[in-house]
mmCIF file of C-alpha atoms in Angstrom:
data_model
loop_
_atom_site.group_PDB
_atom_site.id
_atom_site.type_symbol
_atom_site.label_atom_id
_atom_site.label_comp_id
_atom_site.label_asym_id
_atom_site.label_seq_id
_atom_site.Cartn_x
_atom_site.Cartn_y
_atom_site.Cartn_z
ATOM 1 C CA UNK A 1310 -15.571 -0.608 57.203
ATOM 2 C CA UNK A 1311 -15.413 -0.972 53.639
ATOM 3 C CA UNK A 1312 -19.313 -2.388 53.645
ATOM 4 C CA UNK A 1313 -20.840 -1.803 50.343
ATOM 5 C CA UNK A 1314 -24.438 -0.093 50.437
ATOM 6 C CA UNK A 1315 -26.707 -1.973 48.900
ATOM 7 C CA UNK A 1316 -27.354 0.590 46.252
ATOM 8 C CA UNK A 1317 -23.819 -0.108 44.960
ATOM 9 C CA UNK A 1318 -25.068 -3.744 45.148
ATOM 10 C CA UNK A 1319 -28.121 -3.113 43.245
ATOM 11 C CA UNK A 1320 -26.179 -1.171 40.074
ATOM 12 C CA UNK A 1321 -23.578 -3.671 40.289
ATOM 13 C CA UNK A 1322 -26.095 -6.186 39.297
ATOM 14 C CA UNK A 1323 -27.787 -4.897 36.981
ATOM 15 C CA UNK A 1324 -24.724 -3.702 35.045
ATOM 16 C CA UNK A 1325 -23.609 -7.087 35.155
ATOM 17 C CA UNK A 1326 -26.673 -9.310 34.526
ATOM 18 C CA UNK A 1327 -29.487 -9.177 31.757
ATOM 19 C CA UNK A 1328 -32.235 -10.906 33.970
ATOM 20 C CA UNK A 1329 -35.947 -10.571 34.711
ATOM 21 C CA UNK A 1330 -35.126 -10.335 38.123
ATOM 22 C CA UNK A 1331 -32.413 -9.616 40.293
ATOM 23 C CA UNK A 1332 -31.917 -9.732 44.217
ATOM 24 C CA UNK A 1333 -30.551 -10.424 47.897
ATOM 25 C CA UNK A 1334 -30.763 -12.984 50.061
ATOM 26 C CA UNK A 1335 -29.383 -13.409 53.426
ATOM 27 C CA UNK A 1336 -26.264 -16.142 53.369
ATOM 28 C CA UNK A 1337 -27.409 -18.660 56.012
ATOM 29 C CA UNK A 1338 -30.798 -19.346 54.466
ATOM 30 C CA UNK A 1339 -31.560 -22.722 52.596
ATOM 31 C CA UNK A 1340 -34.375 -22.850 49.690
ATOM 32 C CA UNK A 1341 -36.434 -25.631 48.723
ATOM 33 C CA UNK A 1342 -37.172 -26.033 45.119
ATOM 34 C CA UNK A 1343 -40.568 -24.417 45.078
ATOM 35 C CA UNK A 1344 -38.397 -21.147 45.615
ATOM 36 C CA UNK A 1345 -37.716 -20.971 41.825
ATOM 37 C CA UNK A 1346 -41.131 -22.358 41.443
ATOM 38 C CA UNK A 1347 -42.664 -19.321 42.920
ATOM 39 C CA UNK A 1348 -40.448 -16.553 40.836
ATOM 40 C CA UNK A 1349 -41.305 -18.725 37.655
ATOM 41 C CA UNK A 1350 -44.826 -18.297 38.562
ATOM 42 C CA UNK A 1351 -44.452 -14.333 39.027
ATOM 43 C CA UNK A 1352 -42.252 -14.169 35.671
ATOM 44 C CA UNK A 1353 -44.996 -15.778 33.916
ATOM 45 C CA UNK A 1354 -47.850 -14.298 35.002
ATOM 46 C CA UNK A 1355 -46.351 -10.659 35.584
ATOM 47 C CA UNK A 1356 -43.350 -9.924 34.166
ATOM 48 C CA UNK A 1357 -44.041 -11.236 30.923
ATOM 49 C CA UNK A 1358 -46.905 -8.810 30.663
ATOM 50 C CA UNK A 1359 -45.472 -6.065 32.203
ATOM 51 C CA UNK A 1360 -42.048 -6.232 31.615
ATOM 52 C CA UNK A 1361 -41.079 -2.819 32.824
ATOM 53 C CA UNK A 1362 -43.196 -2.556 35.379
ATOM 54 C CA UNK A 1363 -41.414 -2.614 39.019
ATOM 55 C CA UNK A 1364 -41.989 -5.786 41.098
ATOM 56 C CA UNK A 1365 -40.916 -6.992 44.411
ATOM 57 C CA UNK A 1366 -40.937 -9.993 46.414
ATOM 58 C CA UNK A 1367 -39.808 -10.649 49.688
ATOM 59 C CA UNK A 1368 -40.298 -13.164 52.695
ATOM 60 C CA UNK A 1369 -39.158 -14.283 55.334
ATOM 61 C CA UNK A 1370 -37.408 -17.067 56.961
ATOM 62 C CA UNK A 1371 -38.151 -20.139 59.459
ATOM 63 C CA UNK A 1372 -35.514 -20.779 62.229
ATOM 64 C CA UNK A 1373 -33.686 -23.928 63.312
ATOM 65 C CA UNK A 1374 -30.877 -24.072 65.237
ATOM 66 C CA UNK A 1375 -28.530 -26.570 63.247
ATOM 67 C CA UNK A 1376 -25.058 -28.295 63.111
ATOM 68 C CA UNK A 1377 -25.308 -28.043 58.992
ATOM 69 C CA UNK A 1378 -22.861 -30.445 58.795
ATOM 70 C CA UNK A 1379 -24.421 -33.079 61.042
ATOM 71 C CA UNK A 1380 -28.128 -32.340 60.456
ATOM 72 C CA UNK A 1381 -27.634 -32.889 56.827
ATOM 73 C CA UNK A 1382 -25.342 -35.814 56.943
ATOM 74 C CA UNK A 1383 -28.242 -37.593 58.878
ATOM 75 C CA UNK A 1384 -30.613 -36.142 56.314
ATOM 76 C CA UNK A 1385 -31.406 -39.537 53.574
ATOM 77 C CA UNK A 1386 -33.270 -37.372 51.198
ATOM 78 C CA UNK A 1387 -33.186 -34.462 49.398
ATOM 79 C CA UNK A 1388 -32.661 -31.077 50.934
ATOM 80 C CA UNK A 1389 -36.646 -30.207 50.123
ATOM 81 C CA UNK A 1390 -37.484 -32.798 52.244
ATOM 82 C CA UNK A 1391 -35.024 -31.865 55.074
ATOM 83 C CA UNK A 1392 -36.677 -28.427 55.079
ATOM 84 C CA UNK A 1393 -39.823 -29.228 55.289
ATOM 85 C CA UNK A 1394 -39.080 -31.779 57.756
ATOM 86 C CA UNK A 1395 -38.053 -28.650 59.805
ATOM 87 C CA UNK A 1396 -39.988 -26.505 59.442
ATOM 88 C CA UNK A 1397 -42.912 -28.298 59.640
ATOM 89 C CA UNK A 1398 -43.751 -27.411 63.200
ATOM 90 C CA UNK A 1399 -41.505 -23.952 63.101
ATOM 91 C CA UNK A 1400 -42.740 -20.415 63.495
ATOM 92 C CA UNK A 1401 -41.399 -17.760 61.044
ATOM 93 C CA UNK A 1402 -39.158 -15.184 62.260
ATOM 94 C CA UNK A 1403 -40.167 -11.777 63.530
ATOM 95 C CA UNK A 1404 -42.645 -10.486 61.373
ATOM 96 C CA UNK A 1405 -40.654 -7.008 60.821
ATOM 97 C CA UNK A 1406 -37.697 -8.660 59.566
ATOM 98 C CA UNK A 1407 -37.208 -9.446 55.521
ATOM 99 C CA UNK A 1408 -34.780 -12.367 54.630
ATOM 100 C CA UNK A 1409 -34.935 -12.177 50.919
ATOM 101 C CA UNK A 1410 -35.692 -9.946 48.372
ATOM 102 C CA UNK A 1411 -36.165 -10.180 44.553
ATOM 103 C CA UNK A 1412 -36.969 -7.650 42.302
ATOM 104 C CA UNK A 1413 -37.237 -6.887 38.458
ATOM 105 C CA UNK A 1414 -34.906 -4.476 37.265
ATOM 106 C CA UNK A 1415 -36.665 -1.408 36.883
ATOM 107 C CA UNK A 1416 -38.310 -1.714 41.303
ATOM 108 C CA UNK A 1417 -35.157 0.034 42.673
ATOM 109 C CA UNK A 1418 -33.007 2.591 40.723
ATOM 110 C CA UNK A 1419 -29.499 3.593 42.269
ATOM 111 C CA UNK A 1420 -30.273 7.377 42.382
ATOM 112 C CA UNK A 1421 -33.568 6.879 44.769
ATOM 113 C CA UNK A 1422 -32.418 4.715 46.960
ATOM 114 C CA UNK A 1423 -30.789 5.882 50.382
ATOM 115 C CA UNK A 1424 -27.608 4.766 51.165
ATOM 116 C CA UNK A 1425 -28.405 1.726 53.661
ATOM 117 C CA UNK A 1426 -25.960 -0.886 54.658
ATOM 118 C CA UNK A 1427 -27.147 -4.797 54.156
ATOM 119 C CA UNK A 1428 -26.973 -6.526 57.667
ATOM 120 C CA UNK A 1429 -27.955 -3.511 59.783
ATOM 121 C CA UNK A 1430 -31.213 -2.858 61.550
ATOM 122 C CA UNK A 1431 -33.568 -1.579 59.523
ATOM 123 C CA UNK A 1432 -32.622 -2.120 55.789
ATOM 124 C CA UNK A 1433 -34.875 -4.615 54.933
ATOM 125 C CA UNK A 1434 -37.758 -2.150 56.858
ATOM 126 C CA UNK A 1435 -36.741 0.635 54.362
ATOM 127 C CA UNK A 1436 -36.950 -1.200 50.859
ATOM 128 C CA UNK A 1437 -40.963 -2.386 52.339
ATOM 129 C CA UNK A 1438 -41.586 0.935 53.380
ATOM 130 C CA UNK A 1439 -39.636 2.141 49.978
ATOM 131 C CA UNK A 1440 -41.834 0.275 47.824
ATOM 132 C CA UNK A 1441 -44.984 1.258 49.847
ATOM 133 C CA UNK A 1442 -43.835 5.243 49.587
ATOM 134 C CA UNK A 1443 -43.253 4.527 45.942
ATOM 135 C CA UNK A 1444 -46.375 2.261 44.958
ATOM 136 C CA UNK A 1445 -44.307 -0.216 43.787
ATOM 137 C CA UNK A 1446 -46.514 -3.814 44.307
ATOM 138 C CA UNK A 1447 -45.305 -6.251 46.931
ATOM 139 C CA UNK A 1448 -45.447 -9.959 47.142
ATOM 140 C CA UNK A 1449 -44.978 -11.756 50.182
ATOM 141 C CA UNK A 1450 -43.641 -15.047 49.945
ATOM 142 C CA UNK A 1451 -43.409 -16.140 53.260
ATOM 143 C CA UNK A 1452 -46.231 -18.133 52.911
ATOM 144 C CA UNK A 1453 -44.026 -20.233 49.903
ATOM 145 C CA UNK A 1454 -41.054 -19.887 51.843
ATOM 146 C CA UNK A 1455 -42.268 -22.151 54.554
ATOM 147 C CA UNK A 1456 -41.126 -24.670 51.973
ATOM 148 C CA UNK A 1457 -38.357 -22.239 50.700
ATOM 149 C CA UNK A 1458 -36.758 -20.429 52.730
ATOM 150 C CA UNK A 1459 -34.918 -21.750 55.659
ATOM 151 C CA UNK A 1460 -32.158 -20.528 58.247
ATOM 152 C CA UNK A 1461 -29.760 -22.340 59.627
ATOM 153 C CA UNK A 1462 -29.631 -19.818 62.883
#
């Protein structure tokens, strides 16, 4: 079907981008601010000292069913707000299911990586049980997504 695998995805980026960290996110979520607080965070007090070291962080997402368009024309503040206005009493989503992932350059290399399809069952299960095969460290932000990461399911 023409579905790229998301180790295609991976080289693509970092052929394309010079960055500390590079990664996927699923399309319907919604971040607050502190997302990019959080990554700063790790940049400075990881990456910067071990800058080829592999690194990944991943979370997961809170649910609310939404009319995007209506819930945030009703919304009079800022989109943090709105998020945590909704997620404030919301439960994350199953706890074997990954909504984001990002990742320093070096974590994943094309030639390791199976050839698993972004959007099917299971991919997000690999790259955690990847990273655990390959000692890699993981950081769950879940906890920091509560304010950051949000879906609109």
């Amino acid at each position: 079907y023409a579905t790229p695998f998301f180790s295609s995805i991976i080289q693509t980026l970092k052929l394309e981008f010079n960055s500390a960290f590079i990664g996927y996110m699923n399309g319907d979520l919604l971040l607050h601010s502190s997302f990019l607080d959080s990554v700063d965070f790790m940049h400075r007090t990881v990456v910067r000292e071990h800058p080829s070291a592999p690194l990944m962080l991943m979370g997961r997402r809170y649910n609310h069913n939404m009319d995007l368009h209506a819930d945030l024309a009703q919304c009079n503040d800022t989109l943090d707000a709105f998020i945590e206005q909704y997620t404030r009493f919301s439960d994350q989503f199953i706890s074997v299911a990954q909504d984001f992932f990002v990742f320093t350059p070096s974590t994943l290399r094309f030639s390791d990586l199976l050839d698993v399809v972004i959007g099917r069952n299971g991919y997000d299960n690999y790259l955690v049980d990847f990273c655990v095969k390959h000692d890699i460290p993981l950081v769950d932000m879940s906890q920091s997504g509560r304010r950051s990461s949000f879906s609109s399911q």
